[in-house]
XYZ file of C-alpha atoms in Angstrom:
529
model
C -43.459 -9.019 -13.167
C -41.115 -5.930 -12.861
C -37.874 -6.186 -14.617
C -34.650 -7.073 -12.513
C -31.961 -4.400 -13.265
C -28.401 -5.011 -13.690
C -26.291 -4.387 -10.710
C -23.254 -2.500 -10.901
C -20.696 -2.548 -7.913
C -17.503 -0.350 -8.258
C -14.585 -2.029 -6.265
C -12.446 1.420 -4.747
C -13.887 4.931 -3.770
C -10.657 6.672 -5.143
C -10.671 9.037 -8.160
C -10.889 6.419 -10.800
C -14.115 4.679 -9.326
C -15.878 7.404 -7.696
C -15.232 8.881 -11.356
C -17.009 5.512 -12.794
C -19.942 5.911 -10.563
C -20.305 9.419 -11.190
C -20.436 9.186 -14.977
C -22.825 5.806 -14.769
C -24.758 7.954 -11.967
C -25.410 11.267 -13.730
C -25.727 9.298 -17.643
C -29.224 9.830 -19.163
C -31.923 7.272 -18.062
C -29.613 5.728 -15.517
C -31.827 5.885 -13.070
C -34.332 3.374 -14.733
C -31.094 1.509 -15.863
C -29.408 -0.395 -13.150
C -28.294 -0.535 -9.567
C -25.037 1.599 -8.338
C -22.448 1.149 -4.954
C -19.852 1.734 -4.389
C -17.507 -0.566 -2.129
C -14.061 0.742 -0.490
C -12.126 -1.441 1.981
C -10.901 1.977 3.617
C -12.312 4.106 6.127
C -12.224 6.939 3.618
C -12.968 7.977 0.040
C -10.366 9.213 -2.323
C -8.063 6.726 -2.277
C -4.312 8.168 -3.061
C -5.717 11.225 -2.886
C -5.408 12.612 0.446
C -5.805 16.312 1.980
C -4.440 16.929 5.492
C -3.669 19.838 7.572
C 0.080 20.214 9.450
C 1.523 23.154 11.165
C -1.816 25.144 10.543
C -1.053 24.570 6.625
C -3.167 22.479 3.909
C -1.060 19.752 3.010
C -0.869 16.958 0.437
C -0.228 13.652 1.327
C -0.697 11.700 -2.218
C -1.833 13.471 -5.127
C -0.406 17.026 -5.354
C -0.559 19.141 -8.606
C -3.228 19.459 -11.605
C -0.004 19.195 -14.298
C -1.642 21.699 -16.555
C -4.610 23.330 -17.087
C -5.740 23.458 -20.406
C -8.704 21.368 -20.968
C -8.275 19.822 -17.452
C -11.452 18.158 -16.111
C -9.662 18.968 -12.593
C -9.296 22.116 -13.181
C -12.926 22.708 -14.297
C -14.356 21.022 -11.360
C -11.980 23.225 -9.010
C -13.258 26.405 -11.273
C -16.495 25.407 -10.502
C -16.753 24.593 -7.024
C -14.485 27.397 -5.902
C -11.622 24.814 -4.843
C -8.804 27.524 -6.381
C -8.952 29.948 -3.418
C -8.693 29.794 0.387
C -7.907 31.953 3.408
C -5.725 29.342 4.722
C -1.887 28.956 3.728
C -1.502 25.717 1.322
C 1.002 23.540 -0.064
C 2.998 25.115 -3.558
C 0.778 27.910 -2.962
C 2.856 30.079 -4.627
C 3.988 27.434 -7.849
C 7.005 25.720 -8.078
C 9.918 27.943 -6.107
C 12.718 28.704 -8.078
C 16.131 30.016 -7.176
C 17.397 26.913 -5.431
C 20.178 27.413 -3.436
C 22.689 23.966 -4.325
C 24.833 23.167 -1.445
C 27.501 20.282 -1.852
C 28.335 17.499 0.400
C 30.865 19.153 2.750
C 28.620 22.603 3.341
C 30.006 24.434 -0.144
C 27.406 26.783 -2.000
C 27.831 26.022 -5.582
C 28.191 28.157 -8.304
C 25.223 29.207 -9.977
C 26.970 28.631 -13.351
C 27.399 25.318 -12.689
C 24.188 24.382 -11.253
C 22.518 26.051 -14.631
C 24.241 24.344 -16.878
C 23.739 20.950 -16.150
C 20.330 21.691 -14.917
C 19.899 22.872 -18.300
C 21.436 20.104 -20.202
C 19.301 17.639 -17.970
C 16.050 19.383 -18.655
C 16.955 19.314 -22.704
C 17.568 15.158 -22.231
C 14.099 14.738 -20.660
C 12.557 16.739 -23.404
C 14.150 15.284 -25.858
C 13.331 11.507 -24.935
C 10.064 12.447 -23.777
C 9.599 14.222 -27.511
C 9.259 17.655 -26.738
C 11.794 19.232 -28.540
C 13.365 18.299 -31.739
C 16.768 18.624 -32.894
C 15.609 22.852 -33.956
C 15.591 23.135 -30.311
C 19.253 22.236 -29.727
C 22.233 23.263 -30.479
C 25.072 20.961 -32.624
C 26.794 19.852 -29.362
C 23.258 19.149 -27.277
C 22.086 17.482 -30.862
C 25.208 15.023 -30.739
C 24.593 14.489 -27.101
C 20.942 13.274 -27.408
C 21.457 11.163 -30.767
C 24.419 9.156 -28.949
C 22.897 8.649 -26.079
C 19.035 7.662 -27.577
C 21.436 5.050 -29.985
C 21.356 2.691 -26.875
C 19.098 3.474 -24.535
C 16.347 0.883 -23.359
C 15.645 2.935 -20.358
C 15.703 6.845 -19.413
C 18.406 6.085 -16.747
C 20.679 4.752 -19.272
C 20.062 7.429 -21.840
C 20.512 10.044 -19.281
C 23.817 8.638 -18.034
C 25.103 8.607 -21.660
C 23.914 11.663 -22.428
C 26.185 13.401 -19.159
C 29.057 10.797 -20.726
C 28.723 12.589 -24.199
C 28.510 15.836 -22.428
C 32.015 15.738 -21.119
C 33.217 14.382 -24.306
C 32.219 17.672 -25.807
C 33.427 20.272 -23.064
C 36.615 18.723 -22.961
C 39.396 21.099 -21.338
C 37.164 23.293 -18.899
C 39.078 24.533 -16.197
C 39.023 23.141 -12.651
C 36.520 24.819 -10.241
C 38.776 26.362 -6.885
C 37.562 26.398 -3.414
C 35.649 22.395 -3.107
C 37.800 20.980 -1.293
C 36.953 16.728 -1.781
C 35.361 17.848 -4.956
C 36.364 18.202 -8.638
C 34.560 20.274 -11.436
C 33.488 16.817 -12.712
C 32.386 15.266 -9.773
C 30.211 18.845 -9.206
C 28.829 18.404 -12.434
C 27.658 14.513 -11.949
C 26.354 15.593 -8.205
C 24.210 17.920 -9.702
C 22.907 16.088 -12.458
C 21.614 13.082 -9.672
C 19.726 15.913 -8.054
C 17.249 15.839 -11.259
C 17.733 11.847 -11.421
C 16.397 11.710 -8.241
C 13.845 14.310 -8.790
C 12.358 12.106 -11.808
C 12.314 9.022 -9.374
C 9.741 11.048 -7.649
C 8.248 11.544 -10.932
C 7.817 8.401 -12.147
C 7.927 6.039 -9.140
C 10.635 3.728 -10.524
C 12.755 3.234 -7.410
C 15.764 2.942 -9.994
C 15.722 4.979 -13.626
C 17.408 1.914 -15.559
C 13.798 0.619 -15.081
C 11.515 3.049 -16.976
C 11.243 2.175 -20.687
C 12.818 4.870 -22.882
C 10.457 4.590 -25.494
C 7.907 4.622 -23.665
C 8.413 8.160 -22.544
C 7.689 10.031 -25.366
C 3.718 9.073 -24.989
C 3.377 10.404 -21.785
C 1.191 13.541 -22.753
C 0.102 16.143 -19.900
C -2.646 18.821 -20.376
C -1.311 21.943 -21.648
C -1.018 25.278 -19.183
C 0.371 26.231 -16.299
C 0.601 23.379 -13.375
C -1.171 24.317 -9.794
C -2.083 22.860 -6.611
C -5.242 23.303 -5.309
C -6.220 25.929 -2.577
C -9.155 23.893 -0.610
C -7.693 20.860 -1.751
C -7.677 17.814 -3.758
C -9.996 16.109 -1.282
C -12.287 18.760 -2.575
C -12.088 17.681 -5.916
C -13.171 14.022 -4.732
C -16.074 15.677 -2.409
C -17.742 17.218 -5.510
C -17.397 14.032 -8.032
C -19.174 12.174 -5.033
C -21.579 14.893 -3.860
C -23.930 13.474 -7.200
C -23.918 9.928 -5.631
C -27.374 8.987 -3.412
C -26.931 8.228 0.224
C -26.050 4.924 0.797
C -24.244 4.659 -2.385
C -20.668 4.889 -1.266
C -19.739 1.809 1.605
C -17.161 2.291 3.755
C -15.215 -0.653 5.438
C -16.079 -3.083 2.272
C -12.845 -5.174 1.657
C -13.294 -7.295 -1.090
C -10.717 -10.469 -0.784
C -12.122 -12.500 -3.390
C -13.683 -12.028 -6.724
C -15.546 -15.158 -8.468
C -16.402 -14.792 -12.362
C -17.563 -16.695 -14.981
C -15.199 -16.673 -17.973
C -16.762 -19.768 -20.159
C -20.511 -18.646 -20.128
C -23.419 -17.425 -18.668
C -23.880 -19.723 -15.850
C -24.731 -17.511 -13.607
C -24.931 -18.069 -9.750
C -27.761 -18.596 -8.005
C -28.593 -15.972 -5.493
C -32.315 -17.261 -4.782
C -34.671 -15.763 -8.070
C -31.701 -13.473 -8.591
C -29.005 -14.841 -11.102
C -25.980 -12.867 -11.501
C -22.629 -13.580 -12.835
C -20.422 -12.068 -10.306
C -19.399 -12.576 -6.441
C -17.788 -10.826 -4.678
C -16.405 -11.950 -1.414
C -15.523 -9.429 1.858
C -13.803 -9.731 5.197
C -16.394 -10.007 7.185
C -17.770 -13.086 5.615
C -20.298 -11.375 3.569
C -21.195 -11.348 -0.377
C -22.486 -9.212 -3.028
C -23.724 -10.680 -6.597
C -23.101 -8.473 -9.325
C -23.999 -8.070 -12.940
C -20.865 -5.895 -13.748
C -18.067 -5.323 -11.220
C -15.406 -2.429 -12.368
C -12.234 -3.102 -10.802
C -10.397 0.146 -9.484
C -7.209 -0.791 -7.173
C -3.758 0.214 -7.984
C -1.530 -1.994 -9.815
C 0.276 -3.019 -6.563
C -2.818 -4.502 -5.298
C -3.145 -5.940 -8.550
C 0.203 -7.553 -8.544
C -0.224 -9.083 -5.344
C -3.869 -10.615 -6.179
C -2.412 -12.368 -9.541
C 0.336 -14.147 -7.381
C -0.090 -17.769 -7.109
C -2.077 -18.967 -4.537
C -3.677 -15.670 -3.397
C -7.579 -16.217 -4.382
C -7.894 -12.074 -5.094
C -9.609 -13.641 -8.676
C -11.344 -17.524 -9.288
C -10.872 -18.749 -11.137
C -7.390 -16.390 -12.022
C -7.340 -13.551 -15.263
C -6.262 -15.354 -17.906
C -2.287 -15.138 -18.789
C -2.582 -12.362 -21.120
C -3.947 -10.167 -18.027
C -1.544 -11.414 -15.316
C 1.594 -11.176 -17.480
C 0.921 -7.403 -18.673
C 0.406 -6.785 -15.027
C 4.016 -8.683 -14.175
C 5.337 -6.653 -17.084
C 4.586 -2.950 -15.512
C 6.241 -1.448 -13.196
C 5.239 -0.048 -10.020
C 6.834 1.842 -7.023
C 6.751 4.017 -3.995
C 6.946 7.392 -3.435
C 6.361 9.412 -0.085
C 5.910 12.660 1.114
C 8.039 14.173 4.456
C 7.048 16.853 5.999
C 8.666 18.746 9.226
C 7.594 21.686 11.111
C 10.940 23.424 12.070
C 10.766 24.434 15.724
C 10.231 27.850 16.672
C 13.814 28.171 18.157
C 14.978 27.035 15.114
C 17.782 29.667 13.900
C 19.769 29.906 10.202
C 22.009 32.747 12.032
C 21.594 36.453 12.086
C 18.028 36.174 13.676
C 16.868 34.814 10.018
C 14.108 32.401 11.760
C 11.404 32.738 8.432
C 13.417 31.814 5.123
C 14.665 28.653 5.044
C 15.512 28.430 1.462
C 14.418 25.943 -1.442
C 17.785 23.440 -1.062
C 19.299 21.273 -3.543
C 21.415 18.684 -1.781
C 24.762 17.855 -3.787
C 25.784 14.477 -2.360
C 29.282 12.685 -2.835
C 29.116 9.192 -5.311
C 28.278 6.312 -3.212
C 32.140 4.838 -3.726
C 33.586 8.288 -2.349
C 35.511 8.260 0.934
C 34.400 11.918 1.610
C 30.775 10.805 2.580
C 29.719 12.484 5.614
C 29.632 9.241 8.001
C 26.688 10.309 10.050
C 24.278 10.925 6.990
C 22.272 8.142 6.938
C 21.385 6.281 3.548
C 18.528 7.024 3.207
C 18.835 10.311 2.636
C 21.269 10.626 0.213
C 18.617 10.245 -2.698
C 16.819 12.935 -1.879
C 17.033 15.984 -4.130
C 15.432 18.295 -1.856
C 13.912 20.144 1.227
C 12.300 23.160 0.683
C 9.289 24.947 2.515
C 6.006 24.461 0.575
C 5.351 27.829 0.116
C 7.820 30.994 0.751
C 8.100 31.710 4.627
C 6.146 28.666 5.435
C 8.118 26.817 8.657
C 6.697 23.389 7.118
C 9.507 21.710 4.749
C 8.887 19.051 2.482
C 11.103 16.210 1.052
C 9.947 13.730 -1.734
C 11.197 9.985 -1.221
C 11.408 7.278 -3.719
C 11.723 3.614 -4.112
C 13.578 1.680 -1.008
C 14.070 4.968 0.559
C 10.797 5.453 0.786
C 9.781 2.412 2.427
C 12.662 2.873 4.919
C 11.186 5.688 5.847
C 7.836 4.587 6.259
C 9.461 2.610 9.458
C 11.663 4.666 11.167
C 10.275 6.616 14.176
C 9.926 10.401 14.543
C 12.737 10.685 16.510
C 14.823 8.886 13.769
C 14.106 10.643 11.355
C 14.464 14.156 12.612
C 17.936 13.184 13.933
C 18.880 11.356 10.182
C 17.279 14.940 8.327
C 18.513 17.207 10.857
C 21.770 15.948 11.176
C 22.111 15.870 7.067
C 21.025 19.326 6.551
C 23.204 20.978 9.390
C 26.074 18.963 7.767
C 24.975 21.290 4.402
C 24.211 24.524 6.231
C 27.243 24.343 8.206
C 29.619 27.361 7.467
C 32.607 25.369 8.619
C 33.882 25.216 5.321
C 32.940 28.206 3.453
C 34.710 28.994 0.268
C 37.282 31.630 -0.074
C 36.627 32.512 3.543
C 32.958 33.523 2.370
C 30.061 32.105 4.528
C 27.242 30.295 2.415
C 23.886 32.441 1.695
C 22.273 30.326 4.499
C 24.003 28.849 7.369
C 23.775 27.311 10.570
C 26.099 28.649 13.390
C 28.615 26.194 13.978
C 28.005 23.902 16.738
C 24.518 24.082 16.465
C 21.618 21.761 14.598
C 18.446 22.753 13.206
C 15.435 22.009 15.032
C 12.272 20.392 14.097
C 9.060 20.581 16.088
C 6.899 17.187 14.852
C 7.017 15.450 11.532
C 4.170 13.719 8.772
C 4.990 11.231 6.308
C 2.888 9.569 4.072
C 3.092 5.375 3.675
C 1.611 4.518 0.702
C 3.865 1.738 0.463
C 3.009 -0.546 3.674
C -0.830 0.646 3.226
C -2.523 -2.879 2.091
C -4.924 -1.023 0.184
C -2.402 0.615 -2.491
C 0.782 -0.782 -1.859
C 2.509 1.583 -3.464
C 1.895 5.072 -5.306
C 1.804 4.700 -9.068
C 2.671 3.260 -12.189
C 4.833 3.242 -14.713
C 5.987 1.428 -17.890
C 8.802 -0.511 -16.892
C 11.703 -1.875 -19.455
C 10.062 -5.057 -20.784
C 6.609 -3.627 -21.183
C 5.290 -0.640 -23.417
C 2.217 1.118 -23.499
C 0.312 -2.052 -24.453
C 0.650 -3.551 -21.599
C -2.071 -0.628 -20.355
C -4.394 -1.632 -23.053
C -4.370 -5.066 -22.217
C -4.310 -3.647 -18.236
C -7.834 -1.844 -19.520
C -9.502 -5.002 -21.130
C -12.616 -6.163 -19.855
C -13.569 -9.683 -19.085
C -14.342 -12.256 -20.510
C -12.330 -11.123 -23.607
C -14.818 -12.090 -26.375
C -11.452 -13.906 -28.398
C -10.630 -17.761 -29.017
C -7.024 -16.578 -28.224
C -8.365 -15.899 -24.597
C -7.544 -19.050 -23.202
C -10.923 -19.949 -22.537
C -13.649 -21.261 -24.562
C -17.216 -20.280 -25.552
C -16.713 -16.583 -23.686
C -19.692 -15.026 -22.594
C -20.197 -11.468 -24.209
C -21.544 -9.825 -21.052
C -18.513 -8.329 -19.390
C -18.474 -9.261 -16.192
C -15.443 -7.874 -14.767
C -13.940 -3.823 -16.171
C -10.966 -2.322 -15.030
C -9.653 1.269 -14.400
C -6.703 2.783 -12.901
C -5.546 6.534 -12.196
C -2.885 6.503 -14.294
C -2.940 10.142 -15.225
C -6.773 9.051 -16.525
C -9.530 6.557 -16.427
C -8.460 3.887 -18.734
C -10.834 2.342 -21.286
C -14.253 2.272 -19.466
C -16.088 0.695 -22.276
C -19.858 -0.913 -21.480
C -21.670 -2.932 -24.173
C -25.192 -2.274 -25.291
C -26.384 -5.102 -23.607
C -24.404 -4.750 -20.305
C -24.406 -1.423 -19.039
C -25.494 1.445 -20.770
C -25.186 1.228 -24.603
C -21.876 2.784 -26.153
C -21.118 5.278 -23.194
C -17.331 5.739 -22.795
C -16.290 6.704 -19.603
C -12.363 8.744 -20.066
């Protein structure tokens, strides 16, 4: 009688499963071992990861940059497969662009002195809370800043507001700026310093920054090195960590809407002479038993399948599970991209350098808002081209901004960004009687050809972007996120626990998260990380 072996099925063919089945796939003696798919309720592999083309340009519509180098297993697979070079234009190509040009609400260029300053001071805050520098690093004033504002803080938005309060209590009696008309040095100042707010909403996810836990911050580590975007692609990256997988491995169109498990022993069901713990239920009526099922969805699908009354798990994860996954936070972020028309003119025949703009806007209680702006653009930090005389521009959105724009129209939102950026590029209101370093003839809008955004948010299949650890939780709550089931403890909540694990769970939070199989499940001690 031949041996039945254990059957694996990976639920998601994004980074963090296809990952999974690539490390069970290509471990010693797996062959022998057990049985391998793959299921993914998209028509697609690579999940948030998603490589496009737009305006003849390689484009990114989830995943963007390999945030450093060093050590990277990204990197080395993009070494290795050639992934860092192409003939054809890409997105950040050429890093991140410096030299913004800062434009405030009303079309005035900002100073560059000003714009340093507090970019400065912002960038030592985020350091600091996120541990990077220590008080050697900072001078007396920026030390006093940080320690007042960390006394307090529960989340990064409130230590970076009271770090900007502390910062004016200690560069008391600066002189007022001339020429910004509607604007005061102040108000300048606290413009500028949203522009990195709402960069770090793009960041993190967290639609507001009085949500992220401060603590929590400082163990966030990133691999060391320079931080790139890849030439053929990300999708490339996802190509190669599948290429190892046998035909047939990977199924498309597999949405899994129920998952039945056996926390209080090893009853296992009855699939004819084959007994295996695990069902798992599709869309199209049709089942799969399983051995060991490894759980791969984002934590908005996650959150939604631990509601009450939606049936994702039977019976439901036991409270520990479902409150850590209540606990962390999760949000949207999207990607906009526009092609400018090939009309489009900044004046004086300049139709190839649009620069890399920082929008200044006014407070939300000011009565000099620009009427016509609409709301939900006055969060975002920037348009820029994504690579130096690239006619594509790219915006980041975050939070409900981000799922209003996932249902406007084209035509909306051209008119909302076109209408917002000629209001900034206008040289109406030029300082001194100088024009701005880029303008926009008056009268006249820019033009944009066709648009892309990404909607991670209204997608069913991610419902959202990405994680992050919210006020209320801590890093803990990822732990307990990682835990396989059933948890061999009497403080589970259920009795007599089975040892096999039954049901494993990864996410790509920045990394595959505690992929541990035991020696009598799936392959003896292996750690997948």
């Amino acid at each position: 009688m031949v041996a039945r072996k254990p059957r694996i099925v990976i639920i998601g063919a994004g980074m963090a499963g296809l990952t999974a089945a690539n490390k069970l796939h290509t471990a010693p003696g797996s062959a022998d071992a057990f049985e391998l798919c793959v299921v993914e309720g998209g028509n697609r592999i690579g999940g948030r990861i998603k490589t496009s083309e737009f305006g003849g340009d390689l484009i990114e519509m989830g995943a963007t940059w390999i945030h450093g180098i060093g050590n990277s297993p990204i990197h080395k697979i993009a070494q290795e497969t050639h992934s860092l070079e192409s003939d054809q234009p890409w997105e950040c190509m050429d890093g991140f662009l410096e030299d913004p040009v800062t434009i405030s609400e009303g079309g005035y260029e900002l100073n560059s002195s000003i714009v340093k300053s507090i970019t400065s001071f912002f960038n030592k805050l985020m350091d600091f809370a996120q541990g990077k520098v220590g008080e050697e690093g900072l001078s007396k004033e920026e030390i006093e800043c940080c320690n007042l504002a960390a006394k307090k803080a529960s989340s990064v938005g409130s230590f970076l507001r009271q770090g900007l309060e502390a910062y004016w209590g200690c560069v008391k009696g600066q002189k007022e700026l001339k020429g910004y008309e509607n604007w005061t040095r102040k108000s300048l100042e606290e413009a500028v310093f949203a522009i990195h707010e709402n960069t770090q909403r793009t960041y993190t996810s967290a639609c507001d920054l009085l949500t992220l836990d401060y603590e929590a911050e400082s163990e966030y580590r990133m691999f060391p090195g320079e931080e790139i975007t890849i030439a053929k692609g990300y999708m490339s990256i996802i190509e190669s960590i599948a290429s190892v997988l046998p035909p047939g491995s990977i199924q498309l169109g597999r949405k899994v809407t129920r998952i039945q498990w056996q926390p209080n022993g090893p009853l296992d069901f009855e699939n004819g002479h084959d007994f295996r713990p695990v069902k798992l239920h599709f869309s199209d009526g049709s089942v799969i038993f399983a051995d060991h099922v490894i759980v791969t969805v984002s934590l908005g699908v996650l959150k939604a399948g631990t509601q009450q009354g939606s049936g994702m798990f039977d019976p439901p994860l036991p409270t520990f599970k479902t409150e850590a996954i209540s606990r962390l936070g999760y949000g949207v972020v999207n990607k906009l991209f526009l092609e400018l028309s090939p009309t489009h003119d900044l004046g004086g025949g300049n139709l190839n350098k649009f620069p890399f703009l920082q929008l200044a806007f006014h407070r939300p209680d000011s009565e000099f808002r620009h009427p016509k702006i609409p709301w939900w653009m006055r969060k975002t930090s920037s348009v820029c081209p994504i690579y130096g005389k690239s006619s594509i521009l790219l915006s980041w959105f975050a939070g409900k901004e981000a799922l209003e724009l996932e249902s406007l129209g084209d035509e909306e939102i051209i008119s909302g960004v076109s209408t917002t950026i000629s209001s900034f590029l206008s040289n109406s209101n030029s300082i001194n009687g100088y024009g701005n370093s880029v303008e926009i003839p008056n009268g006249r809008q820019l033009k944009f050809h066709k648009v892309l955004k990404s909607r991670w948010g209204s997608d069913p299949l991610f419902l959202g972007s990405y994680s992050y650890v919210a006020v209320g939780s801590s890093g803990d709550d990822l732990d307990i996120l990682a835990m396989p089931l059933p948890k061999n403890s009497t403080n589970n909540g259920y009795k007599n626990s089975s040892p096999q694990l039954q049901v494993l769970f990864a996410d790509a939070h920045g990394h595959l998260i505690n992929l541990i199989f035991s020696a009598d499940g799936l392959l003896g001690g292996t750690h997948l990380s």
